[in-house]
Amino acid sequence: MAITISSHPAEVITNAPEFTVTTSLTEGASQQNLRIRATVYIGGVDEAVAVLEQPKGLDDWDFFKLLKSLTGKCNEAVGGSDIHVQPGISAELLSSWTAQLGDFTTFSSTGRKINSAISSGGFGPDYAKSNDLGSAALGEMFIVAVENDFVDSGTEKAQIALSSDSTGFGAIPRVNYAGMISGELNNNHIYFFLVTAATSTPTLWVGNDDPDTNFSGTFSVHKITDFKDNPGIYFQVKFSEVYENASDVTIVTGTKSADTLLFMPVSVRPGETFSQYLITGSGKKFLSRAEDGDTLYKHDIGMELRLMYVSVAAYMTARVAVDAGTNIEADISNLGWGILVMNSEGGFTYNPDSDDQSIIFQIDAVINGGSSIYTGAVATVLCEMNCYADIKALSFIGDLGEETVIFRGLYTENGGAEKSYWKNQNRIRKVLNAYKKKVEILRTLYETEGIRRLIHQLTYTEKDVWMFNSDFEDNYREVTVLTDSVVIEDKRTLLETDIEVEYYE
Amino acid sequence: MSDMQLYIGSDLLDFNGKVNVKRQVADYTDLSLGGTVTSYTIDVPLTMGNKPKLGYIEDVRSRVEVTEQARLVANGMEIIRGKLRILRANTEKCVIIIEGNDWISDISGISIKDLSWAGGDEHEFTSANILASWTAAAGAFYRYPLINFGGLISGDHGLSGSDLFPYDFYMGWHIETIITKILLDAGYTLDTSGFFASTFGRSLYLFSDPKPALDDFISGKELAVSVTNNSDNSDTTFLGIGASGGVNITKVLDINTKTTDEGNDWSIANDRYTVPADGTYRFQAQIKIDSDMNNGDGTVYTVTLNSLTWSIRNNSSPIFSYSNTGNNLFDTGNSFTLDTGYIYLEAGDHIDIYVNAVCQGTNISGVGQNADIFIIQGTISSFFTALWSEHNLWPGVGQTISPSKYLPDMDSIDLLKGLKEAFNLRFWVDRNNKKVYCETSDDFYGSTVIDWTDKIDYSSLPGLEVIASKYEINQKFRWKPSDGDKAYDNFVASSGVPFEKELILESEYAKAGLRDNENLALAATVLGDMPQIGHFSQSKIPRIFGGNEFVGSGYYYPPFRSKEWGPRIMEWKGMVALTKGDFDYFDDFEDTSGTNYTTFPSMETPDMNDVFDDFMVKDWNRIEKNKIVTCELVLTPAEIMKFMTVVGTAANEGFRATYKMNIEGVEMYFMVGSIITDGNRVKAVLIQKL
């Protein structure tokens, strides 16, 4: 009996968490009501978050809606000083390697680097084992970076596993990462390990179950310490065969784990693929504002621009180039997703001093081992210096993640109340209950094709929407977009488009 | 727009509707109601694709019944799975419901004695097993407590030291084991950490109702047979002067005189009794042996060995034996008796008496002469007889005690309901894992707090209901009356209903009147004295009396065990000190070295006052003071899923978590009684917890 995961996402980051899972078991008297169970774990939660079952024959699984319902807005408060927001990470956990198993004819290492691991002949597994990585509680996430110098010329390609066993590699529970691209580790690539079975002595193993390996390279291991309310979700699915046996006892067997993946709750436009947003090489896009290509930043108190990206690269650089020529850069230990932030108050501050000054936001994956080749995503931001009364911004989760749309200000404001009445002895209505609320109608500040799409997304977003207003105590207030249709006949009508929002005051 | 899919097995039906599913674990407006998992009716269009999947139900000639499970999936999440029930159909649509609580119908109508009990569940009625049951570890499947059924087998009555035999005891059955079997037969397992894993839960026993043989069994079987002639069982040998030698009888006792044989069961030709029917028998046998080779005639022989081994046998295997040696063993007039006590025999068994008597010695008389040995003839010297009384109607030693015979004929669902009512239990079924969680109300609702404030949908206002308005002011909690139990009736007449808890609700909203919360299935056993063993004025020992007149003054108990009483619940207390009285316990009538006991194997019916304090008081405080809130919520699929199956930790999620909600500025804590959901929105009935 065996479970086969015959189809799964092609990369470790995906917006389509879909699997095809089959079982070799057959329905019969001793295997009644045969079904496959999917137990879903996500990073930061110390137990399963969902258990689903489908009878044999329904082999396709799609976890998009389930996982999307578990996502949230990045809980990093606006106005902070960070240039870059990403999940919180631990210090480097990897410090050394040893040849734990195998017939290595050559094995040497220096710190995090395996200088050479060559095995030839013999039989059985050949693995290098890391130092004890500390502890691994249920729901904790390890991120392993295979750095740029990794080379694998062996007949049997190196694979990685997170193991709970510090001494052997036999009948031990281990999280195997079987989903390496092209069956082998990529250099400058990150891999995820969600802990679904706690252990006190986790170790990372690199090698192969068969001899004839020949690899070298530097690795890095971090643990995530803050998931930032899961704008992206690290998840792992365990598939099991479940049936009632001849005695009508429920049997759960043949459990097989899919690889840990990072789910991003985004829907790409028709004609595009999610890989166009994975920053690994040239021509890639930021997630948010990706449809626009460039965007507008209104310098105002509390206003903040966030650009979200996803990448599988280990080496990253965040870079902001002002057209005046100033570059601000930050090296990033990539954890899969991150957000570049610009505001008027924080450490990474740029206060434009003229209209239409441009700033280039850039996230670069470093390739070919060099530090000078930047080929990642680029977004140009135009700065708006005009003065508007009551500038407003709506921040929401759109098709491609967190977005911010600037509105030129208040168009109409309705201070309203929701009331219920009773009639007194004079037959006049008296207020029984009254709740105050406010309805505002906003109009857009500028017109682009991307803005049109964002306005449309605003009308159907299922997630919460926040409105920036410097009058609010913390600048932002949760609102509901009441508008459910947008009609734009020509470019000018976009500037006259009304967006009606409601909020409690 | 509907996002629901309806499957039968793995076939997806054409369906574009919205269906609500109700899942309930408790109804605080009527605590007697339990869990429910069922869909509302579903209109399924009879498209060309659906017709074969629904067995062409619209065609009156169709005899196809759909047996595969139905599943309703919303947002990729299964919200109900279970038995498909087609209610009606026309040419356009078919109306169905899905029952997720089909496990209840699986066990309903099945008597607990008809569960799949196997050989390993049986035990033999033996003294060793009875004694072992007194000290067996918690969870023992059966125990034999001391119950005052009336006259002892020994007939003893006194201050202390009365003799008790195995036949004075009757068995109780471990409830946890029965529940586990009920669920297992329905394909479910009982979670091992719930009520029945608690010390109290594991100590509960179902004391069997009586299963005596029919009265006919002890009629028409009188038997009294005896040795006809001295020569029938004898031996003679000639010993010359100074010669040594011996005589012996080694044979099945030859019995040829039938004084009484109502059933014509004794065979003179084969010298044996053929058991006419399965049941409990008691036999007595006596032999009187004479030999001139014994010390009484010491001037004639010097005796070197006189020995006797004899036995009452069943199919040639000794049941009871007697062995002895001694030079005076065979003096004239020495008789030997054996009493089998109450033993269980099966039809066709052959009972006989086997004798091996040996005399050896030397002739010192100075003359040669015959030495002889013989078993003395006559109905009062050497005989075999069957004894019959009411005691023969009850289990005999060696009888296989199987649950399939000795458990009460009680519907499985009635036992579950009886226990649920008694101990305020909550049953929750994880259908995916086919596991049943059974907890007391207090333990069912965990302390893990989940904040649902942001989940409330104020499109419809939360409604409040005063729980107390559903209940009468006067509430009585009692066990089922013990029908046919004179001890119970006497107790009620003199002291009122035993173990009864009376509660008067203080809420102004409670209805006038009385509600008698009498247990559906489980009866009580009253406690009292047991003068038979000198246990006076302590009233510790359970008693069950039949309708027979009491023995007499000072002997305020009937002579025989009752043949009618209802199954009753008992709590195993272990070996409890007898502060007055004691008894000697013997393995059988041939046992001459009984063991004195100043403790006794104790089972008692739990007092409803204690049960109320331990298991109900919190809920009844809620009923008195708290309210039910009905509100609509918007939950994520992962949150709804936790009401269907265990996702993380059973005690911290779904129906078992505590929910905090801030309603109109007031923070309150709730338990969830039921939810109705279509996979997106949830209408929840919440019970104010604090």
GROMACS .gro file of N, CA and C in nm, chain B residues 20-21 56 107 141 165 213 260 267 435 451 460 490 575 626 649 668:
model
   51
  525ASN      N    1  -2.832   2.378   0.484
  525ASN     CA    2  -2.783   2.392   0.621
  525ASN      C    3  -2.768   2.256   0.686
  526VAL      N    4  -2.669   2.247   0.769
  526VAL     CA    5  -2.643   2.124   0.844
  526VAL      C    6  -2.643   2.159   0.992
  561TYR      N    7  -3.236   0.579  -0.999
  561TYR     CA    8  -3.359   0.601  -1.076
  561TYR      C    9  -3.479   0.604  -0.982
  612ILE      N   10  -2.643   0.134   1.652
  612ILE     CA   11  -2.645   0.060   1.779
  612ILE      C   12  -2.785   0.051   1.837
  646PHE      N   13  -1.371  -0.684   3.418
  646PHE     CA   14  -1.495  -0.694   3.343
  646PHE      C   15  -1.612  -0.740   3.431
  670PHE      N   16  -2.073  -1.931   5.060
  670PHE     CA   17  -2.018  -2.013   4.954
  670PHE      C   18  -2.027  -1.936   4.821
  718ALA      N   19  -3.265  -2.053   3.607
  718ALA     CA   20  -3.326  -2.154   3.521
  718ALA      C   21  -3.476  -2.155   3.549
  765THR      N   22  -3.555  -4.391   4.423
  765THR     CA   23  -3.627  -4.288   4.345
  765THR      C   24  -3.543  -4.252   4.223
  772SER      N   25  -2.853  -4.553   3.534
  772SER     CA   26  -2.841  -4.679   3.461
  772SER      C   27  -2.782  -4.785   3.553
  940LYS      N   28  -1.435   0.804   1.625
  940LYS     CA   29  -1.405   0.803   1.768
  940LYS      C   30  -1.515   0.880   1.842
  956ASP      N   31  -1.168   3.374   2.118
  956ASP     CA   32  -1.243   3.500   2.109
  956ASP      C   33  -1.321   3.504   1.978
  965SER      N   34  -2.829   4.007   1.188
  965SER     CA   35  -2.945   3.972   1.270
  965SER      C   36  -2.898   3.979   1.414
  995ASN      N   37  -3.991  -0.177   5.034
  995ASN     CA   38  -3.996  -0.155   5.178
  995ASN      C   39  -3.924  -0.025   5.216
 1080MET      N   40  -1.302  -0.372   4.878
 1080MET     CA   41  -1.328  -0.448   5.000
 1080MET      C   42  -1.346  -0.348   5.114
 1131ASN      N   43  -2.835   3.155   3.396
 1131ASN     CA   44  -2.775   3.200   3.270
 1131ASN      C   45  -2.875   3.203   3.156
 1154THR      N   46  -0.628   1.963   1.894
 1154THR     CA   47  -0.646   1.898   2.023
 1154THR      C   48  -0.794   1.896   2.056
 1173MET      N   49  -1.858   3.816   2.766
 1173MET     CA   50  -1.918   3.696   2.824
 1173MET      C   51  -1.850   3.572   2.769
   0.00000   0.00000   0.00000
